[in-house]
Short mmCIF file of C-alpha atoms in Angstrom, two decimals:
data_model
loop_
_atom_site.label_atom_id
_atom_site.label_comp_id
_atom_site.label_asym_id
_atom_site.label_seq_id
_atom_site.Cartn_x
_atom_site.Cartn_y
_atom_site.Cartn_z
CA MET A 189 0.08 0.15 -0.05
CA ARG A 190 2.89 2.50 0.83
CA LYS A 191 4.47 1.56 -2.33
CA LEU A 192 1.32 2.50 -4.39
CA ILE A 193 0.60 5.81 -2.21
CA VAL A 194 4.50 6.49 -3.40
CA LEU A 195 3.64 5.64 -7.00
CA LEU A 196 0.94 7.58 -7.15
CA VAL A 197 2.41 10.72 -5.77
CA SER A 198 5.27 10.68 -8.35
CA ILE A 199 2.83 10.10 -10.87
CA MET A 200 0.88 13.14 -10.04
CA SER A 201 4.19 15.68 -9.54
CA LEU A 202 4.99 14.53 -12.88
CA PHE A 203 1.60 15.33 -14.48
CA SER A 204 1.92 18.70 -12.18
CA VAL A 205 5.24 19.67 -13.74
CA SER A 206 4.58 18.88 -17.34
CA ALA A 207 0.95 20.74 -17.46
CA GLN A 208 3.13 23.80 -16.23
CA LYS A 209 2.87 26.57 -18.71
CA GLU A 210 5.77 28.30 -19.41
CA TYR A 211 6.05 32.19 -20.08
CA LYS A 212 7.92 34.59 -21.73
CA ILE A 213 8.93 37.61 -19.54
CA ARG A 214 10.11 41.09 -20.43
CA THR A 215 11.46 43.73 -18.33
CA VAL A 216 10.59 47.38 -18.86
CA ALA A 217 12.22 50.19 -17.29
CA PHE A 218 13.30 53.28 -16.53
CA TYR A 219 16.21 54.89 -14.89
CA ASN A 220 16.95 58.67 -14.11
CA VAL A 221 20.88 58.17 -14.26
CA GLU A 222 21.57 61.56 -12.57
CA ASN A 223 23.89 63.88 -14.86
CA LEU A 224 25.23 61.49 -17.42
CA PHE A 225 27.49 64.24 -19.43
CA ASP A 226 30.62 63.88 -21.56
CA THR A 227 34.01 65.67 -20.42
CA ILE A 228 33.49 68.07 -23.79
CA ASN A 229 32.37 71.56 -22.96
CA ASP A 230 29.67 72.21 -25.59
CA VAL A 231 29.46 75.83 -26.05
CA ALA A 232 25.46 75.71 -27.46
CA LYS A 233 24.59 74.37 -23.76
CA ASP A 234 24.75 75.18 -20.03
CA ASP A 235 26.80 72.28 -19.61
CA GLU A 236 29.70 73.71 -17.88
CA PHE A 237 26.96 74.21 -14.62
CA SER A 238 26.78 70.18 -14.62
CA PRO A 239 28.21 68.04 -11.89
CA MET A 240 30.89 66.80 -14.51
CA MET A 241 31.94 70.11 -15.96
CA GLU A 242 32.13 71.34 -12.14
CA LEU A 243 34.75 68.85 -11.63
CA LYS A 244 38.13 70.48 -11.93
CA THR A 245 40.25 67.07 -12.41
CA GLY A 246 39.86 63.75 -13.41
CA ARG A 247 37.04 64.18 -15.29
CA SER A 248 38.04 60.67 -17.92
CA LYS A 249 38.37 58.78 -14.98
CA VAL A 250 35.08 59.78 -13.19
CA TYR A 251 33.02 59.49 -16.75
CA TRP A 252 34.26 56.02 -17.34
CA ASP A 253 33.62 54.97 -13.68
CA LYS A 254 30.02 56.25 -13.92
CA ILE A 255 29.52 54.57 -17.11
CA ASP A 256 30.64 51.23 -15.44
CA LYS A 257 28.30 51.78 -12.58
CA LEU A 258 25.30 52.60 -14.52
CA GLY A 259 25.88 49.58 -17.11
CA LYS A 260 26.05 47.18 -13.71
CA VAL A 261 22.66 48.70 -12.52
CA ILE A 262 21.02 48.35 -15.94
CA ASN A 263 22.58 44.95 -16.68
CA GLY A 264 20.85 43.54 -13.23
CA LEU A 265 17.68 45.24 -13.80
CA GLY A 266 15.15 42.43 -14.34
CA ALA A 267 17.58 39.59 -14.42
CA GLU A 268 16.08 38.05 -11.62
CA LYS A 269 13.32 37.11 -13.46
CA ALA A 270 13.56 37.76 -17.18
CA LYS A 271 17.80 36.29 -17.00
CA THR A 272 18.45 39.37 -19.11
CA SER A 273 18.40 43.16 -18.85
CA PRO A 274 15.71 45.29 -19.72
CA ALA A 275 13.68 44.70 -23.18
CA ILE A 276 12.64 48.40 -23.26
CA LEU A 277 14.55 50.99 -20.79
CA GLY A 278 13.59 54.58 -20.59
CA VAL A 279 16.64 56.81 -19.46
CA ALA A 280 16.47 60.77 -18.10
CA GLU A 281 19.27 63.19 -17.19
CA ILE A 282 21.57 62.15 -20.44
CA GLU A 283 23.50 65.06 -22.51
CA ASN A 284 23.50 63.40 -26.15
CA LYS A 285 23.73 60.38 -27.98
CA GLN A 286 27.38 59.82 -27.52
CA VAL A 287 26.98 59.01 -23.77
CA LEU A 288 24.47 56.94 -24.50
CA GLU A 289 26.60 54.74 -27.48
CA ASP A 290 29.28 54.41 -24.63
CA LEU A 291 26.75 52.94 -21.98
CA VAL A 292 25.72 50.20 -24.67
CA LYS A 293 29.04 49.47 -25.49
CA SER A 294 30.52 48.81 -21.87
CA LYS A 295 31.42 45.53 -20.58
CA HIS A 296 28.23 45.12 -18.61
CA LEU A 297 26.07 45.70 -21.78
CA LYS A 298 27.55 45.50 -24.71
CA LYS A 299 26.66 42.00 -25.44
CA LYS A 300 23.13 42.81 -25.58
CA ARG A 301 22.96 45.11 -28.83
CA TYR A 302 21.03 47.74 -27.35
CA GLY A 303 19.45 50.16 -29.84
CA ILE A 304 19.07 53.83 -29.11
CA ILE A 305 16.29 56.50 -29.97
CA HIS A 306 17.23 60.13 -28.86
CA PHE A 307 16.59 63.74 -29.94
CA ASP A 308 18.09 66.64 -28.35
CA SER A 309 15.52 68.70 -26.19
CA PRO A 310 15.12 72.16 -25.74
CA ASP A 311 15.95 72.01 -22.18
CA LYS A 312 17.97 74.83 -21.19
CA ARG A 313 20.41 72.54 -19.35
CA GLY A 314 20.89 70.27 -22.17
CA ILE A 315 19.49 67.34 -20.28
CA ASP A 316 17.40 64.68 -22.55
CA VAL A 317 15.50 61.31 -22.39
CA ALA A 318 15.57 58.57 -24.28
CA LEU A 319 14.94 55.00 -24.83
CA LEU A 320 17.40 51.89 -24.85
CA TYR A 321 16.06 48.67 -26.49
CA GLN A 322 17.38 45.17 -26.91
CA GLN A 323 16.79 44.82 -30.76
CA ARG A 324 16.25 41.42 -30.21
CA TYR A 325 12.82 41.88 -28.44
CA PHE A 326 11.88 44.98 -29.69
CA LYS A 327 11.23 46.76 -33.15
CA PRO A 328 10.44 50.34 -33.26
CA VAL A 329 8.20 51.27 -35.95
CA HIS A 330 7.11 55.13 -35.36
CA PHE A 331 9.33 57.38 -32.82
CA GLU A 332 9.17 61.10 -32.20
CA ALA A 333 9.94 63.66 -29.96
CA VAL A 334 6.70 66.02 -28.76
CA ASN A 335 7.43 69.35 -26.92
CA PRO A 336 4.88 69.78 -24.14
CA ASN A 337 4.68 73.52 -25.28
CA ILE A 338 4.13 74.70 -21.52
CA TYR A 339 4.22 78.37 -20.61
CA SER A 340 4.33 80.71 -17.75
CA GLU A 341 3.72 84.09 -17.54
CA ASN A 342 3.43 84.07 -21.07
CA LYS A 343 7.03 82.87 -21.33
CA LYS A 344 7.72 79.33 -22.98
CA ILE A 345 9.32 76.84 -20.25
CA TYR A 346 12.37 75.21 -22.12
CA THR A 347 11.78 71.72 -20.24
CA ARG A 348 12.40 68.33 -21.81
CA ASP A 349 10.18 66.71 -24.71
CA ILE A 350 8.14 63.70 -24.57
CA LEU A 351 9.38 60.74 -26.08
CA TRP A 352 6.33 58.61 -28.11
CA VAL A 353 7.76 55.20 -29.37
CA SER A 354 5.70 52.52 -31.21
CA GLY A 355 7.13 49.27 -31.54
CA TYR A 356 6.59 45.36 -31.32
CA LEU A 357 7.64 43.74 -28.11
CA ASP A 358 8.11 40.03 -29.82
CA ASP A 359 4.96 40.14 -31.99
CA GLU A 360 2.77 42.64 -29.78
CA LEU A 361 2.22 46.27 -30.60
CA VAL A 362 3.02 48.67 -27.49
CA HIS A 363 3.49 52.33 -27.04
CA VAL A 364 6.10 53.87 -24.69
CA LEU A 365 6.09 57.66 -23.29
CA VAL A 366 9.21 58.58 -21.76
CA ASN A 367 9.09 61.84 -19.72
CA HIS A 368 10.99 64.03 -17.60
CA TRP A 369 8.84 66.47 -16.43
CA PRO A 370 9.50 70.28 -15.08
CA SER A 371 11.32 69.97 -11.77
CA ARG A 372 9.99 71.58 -8.16
CA ARG A 373 12.14 74.64 -8.59
CA GLY A 374 10.47 77.75 -6.94
CA GLY A 375 8.20 75.67 -4.76
CA GLU A 376 5.93 72.60 -5.33
CA ALA A 377 2.75 74.48 -5.33
CA LYS A 378 4.13 77.05 -7.70
CA SER A 379 5.54 74.73 -10.24
CA SER A 380 2.80 72.37 -10.03
CA PRO A 381 1.05 73.87 -12.82
CA LEU A 382 3.84 73.13 -15.07
CA ARG A 383 3.66 69.33 -14.22
CA GLU A 384 -0.02 69.32 -14.88
CA LYS A 385 0.24 70.79 -18.41
CA ALA A 386 3.32 68.24 -19.22
CA ALA A 387 0.52 65.46 -17.93
CA TYR A 388 -2.24 67.10 -20.21
CA LYS A 389 -0.09 66.73 -23.34
CA VAL A 390 0.44 62.93 -22.28
CA THR A 391 -3.43 62.61 -22.61
CA GLN A 392 -3.29 64.28 -25.72
CA ILE A 393 -0.66 61.56 -27.03
CA ILE A 394 -2.80 58.69 -25.41
CA GLU A 395 -5.78 60.02 -27.61
CA ARG A 396 -3.50 60.34 -30.93
CA ILE A 397 -2.30 56.75 -30.10
CA ARG A 398 -5.77 55.22 -29.67
CA GLU A 399 -7.13 56.83 -33.18
CA ASN A 400 -5.42 54.06 -34.83
CA ASP A 401 -5.28 51.59 -31.87
CA LYS A 402 -8.29 51.54 -30.28
CA ASP A 403 -7.25 49.06 -27.38
CA ALA A 404 -3.59 49.96 -27.08
CA LYS A 405 -1.34 49.06 -24.65
CA ILE A 406 0.38 52.27 -23.50
CA ILE A 407 3.22 52.35 -20.87
CA ILE A 408 4.08 55.73 -19.50
CA MET A 409 6.97 55.99 -17.60
CA GLY A 410 9.40 59.05 -16.16
CA ASP A 411 10.65 60.99 -13.56
CA PHE A 412 7.53 63.30 -13.35
CA ASN A 413 8.71 65.31 -10.42
CA ASP A 414 5.72 64.67 -8.85
CA ASP A 415 4.33 61.54 -6.41
CA PRO A 416 1.15 59.30 -7.35
CA MET A 417 -1.00 61.62 -5.33
CA ASN A 418 -0.40 65.00 -7.29
CA LYS A 419 -2.79 66.44 -9.35
CA SER A 420 -0.83 65.56 -12.42
CA PHE A 421 -1.89 61.98 -12.13
CA LYS A 422 -4.97 62.14 -10.27
CA GLU A 423 -6.89 64.74 -11.81
CA VAL A 424 -5.11 65.35 -15.16
CA ILE A 425 -4.30 61.83 -16.35
CA ARG A 426 -6.98 60.13 -13.86
CA THR A 427 -4.96 57.44 -12.81
CA LYS A 428 -6.02 54.92 -10.93
CA SER A 429 -4.51 52.46 -8.28
CA ASP A 430 -7.16 49.69 -7.64
CA LYS A 431 -7.21 47.00 -10.32
CA ASP A 432 -11.18 46.58 -9.92
CA ASP A 433 -11.70 50.38 -10.55
CA VAL A 434 -9.78 50.32 -14.12
CA ALA A 435 -12.30 50.39 -16.83
CA LYS A 436 -11.33 50.19 -20.37
CA ASP A 437 -9.60 53.47 -21.41
CA ASP A 438 -8.23 54.12 -17.61
CA VAL A 439 -4.54 54.33 -16.54
CA TYR A 440 -3.54 52.17 -13.78
CA ASN A 441 -0.36 53.25 -11.53
CA PRO A 442 0.79 50.61 -9.16
CA TYR A 443 3.10 53.02 -7.84
CA GLU A 444 0.48 54.80 -6.10
CA LYS A 445 -0.11 51.88 -3.34
CA MET A 446 3.87 51.74 -3.25
CA PHE A 447 3.87 55.38 -2.24
CA GLU A 448 1.25 54.68 0.31
CA LYS A 449 3.53 52.35 2.15
CA GLY A 450 6.43 54.89 2.15
CA LEU A 451 8.14 53.61 -0.52
CA ASN A 452 10.70 56.11 -2.30
CA THR A 453 12.94 56.47 -5.38
CA THR A 454 14.44 59.62 -4.50
CA ALA A 455 15.01 61.95 -1.25
CA TYR A 456 16.11 65.71 -1.27
CA ARG A 457 16.38 67.69 2.16
CA ASP A 458 14.81 64.65 4.20
CA ASN A 459 11.97 64.67 1.71
CA LEU A 460 11.48 61.13 0.67
CA SER A 461 9.80 61.19 -3.09
CA LEU A 462 8.14 58.80 -5.21
CA PHE A 463 8.90 60.37 -8.75
CA ASP A 464 9.88 57.64 -10.81
CA GLN A 465 6.99 55.40 -12.05
CA ILE A 466 5.31 53.47 -14.72
CA LEU A 467 1.65 53.44 -15.37
CA PHE A 468 -0.11 51.90 -18.21
CA THR A 469 -3.49 51.49 -19.66
CA ALA A 470 -5.90 48.77 -18.86
CA PRO A 471 -5.10 46.09 -21.75
CA LEU A 472 -1.88 45.52 -20.15
CA LEU A 473 -3.96 44.35 -16.90
CA ASN A 474 -5.31 41.41 -15.72
CA LYS A 475 -8.28 42.60 -12.89
CA LYS A 476 -8.27 40.71 -9.65
CA GLY A 477 -9.07 36.81 -10.03
CA ARG A 478 -8.26 36.65 -13.71
CA LYS A 479 -5.10 35.14 -15.23
CA ASP A 480 -4.89 35.50 -18.66
CA PHE A 481 -1.52 35.68 -20.31
CA SER A 482 -2.19 34.64 -23.70
CA THR A 483 -0.94 38.67 -24.41
CA TYR A 484 1.26 40.18 -22.49
CA LYS A 485 0.03 41.49 -19.37
CA MET A 486 1.82 42.82 -16.11
CA PHE A 487 3.27 40.69 -13.82
CA LYS A 488 4.97 42.74 -11.20
CA SER A 489 5.71 46.33 -10.96
CA GLY A 490 8.72 47.44 -8.53
CA ILE A 491 11.97 49.45 -7.19
CA PHE A 492 15.14 48.17 -8.00
CA ASN A 493 16.71 49.53 -4.54
CA LYS A 494 19.20 46.95 -3.97
CA ARG A 495 21.54 47.59 -1.23
CA PHE A 496 24.41 48.32 -3.14
CA LEU A 497 22.13 51.32 -4.58
CA MET A 498 21.89 53.05 -1.10
CA GLN A 499 23.97 55.23 1.13
CA LYS A 500 25.34 53.24 3.51
CA GLN A 501 26.42 55.79 6.42
CA GLY A 502 26.57 59.63 7.07
CA ARG A 503 23.65 62.18 6.99
CA TYR A 504 21.86 60.71 4.02
CA LYS A 505 22.41 56.88 4.83
CA GLY A 506 19.22 54.90 3.27
CA TYR A 507 18.90 57.37 0.48
CA PRO A 508 19.79 56.66 -3.05
CA PHE A 509 24.03 56.55 -3.50
CA ARG A 510 24.70 59.37 -5.93
CA SER A 511 26.95 60.21 -8.03
CA PHE A 512 27.91 63.70 -7.28
CA SER A 513 27.43 65.85 -4.20
CA ASN A 514 29.07 69.23 -3.05
CA GLY A 515 30.64 69.65 -6.44
CA GLN A 516 32.98 66.38 -5.71
CA TYR A 517 32.34 63.20 -7.58
CA SER A 518 30.95 60.65 -4.69
CA GLY A 519 31.33 57.10 -6.39
CA GLY A 520 27.74 56.66 -6.11
CA TYR A 521 25.06 55.64 -8.83
CA SER A 522 22.36 57.93 -9.20
CA ASP A 523 20.17 59.76 -6.81
CA HIS A 524 17.33 57.86 -8.08
CA TYR A 525 16.46 54.28 -8.08
CA PRO A 526 15.42 52.38 -11.04
CA VAL A 527 11.67 51.22 -11.38
CA TYR A 528 10.59 48.07 -13.58
CA LEU A 529 7.48 46.22 -14.73
CA TYR A 530 7.81 42.70 -15.55
CA LEU A 531 5.34 41.67 -18.87
CA ILE A 532 4.69 37.94 -19.40
CA LYS A 533 2.81 36.08 -21.92
CA GLU A 534 2.07 32.57 -22.47
CA LYS A 535 4.81 30.93 -24.75
#
């Protein structure tokens, strides 16, 4: 009898393993890489005010050390589940395309064959957003830089463009919007309308996408300089944080609940903020109780806040371990943690 029970358990276990479904797992991520500037003075930009250009000596050594460190972080993003770095990665605070070419050719990333989509933005400091993508997983078919056209007191605000990229993740069309909204310079209340205008431009792009793709899978990522509860999200984009509340044309923000739990991606003057987020439209979401992965759906969203990315000591212990501080190179990675989204699909 004992032998029969063991045999039955073995057969059931074998059947269970053979019946398990296999999934493709792709990581979509965003990373504010903190002032990735080259060492060459560009007279057309205010790059002499960047932390890199403020260094009196050793710029080249610092630059290549920062490239190496960022490559290490990106290489680890998503590797736990997807076994590779992000298929799609939005980046912010880069000076030009050359720094991205140096980054994707670094020792940690060179075998991944990342493609680059970048436009020079009108930002006064000369910092841009861009998209990196593993060419074996993602095939772009449309990309453009959308100027948010923000004005304040009848003056144009020269900020970052919104990068819109559409393409095929394996065989599925997805649309990615990479953002770096206006900063909080001058105070949160005074600067809030600028970010609300950027958010409104996002809603306009979403409408344009849906004209040709009514069930569009749209991913909205960036350093928004706003937390998930701010007006730009809750009143302009009208994000939802509960899966069951997400209707067909809604935008889901998984980072709202993370924010409520006290999680953060950056810190400034003892204020913790969750400015870096990835939102997405309903077609990428399985509502509670459903497990339909016949097409790409969200499996997990998160913050990549590994211990090596944290400041280990001093006044800023527990903050992101930044690259630059008080005009010096501090040897860190970035003053922001990356954020990521796992998309999975049955093979």
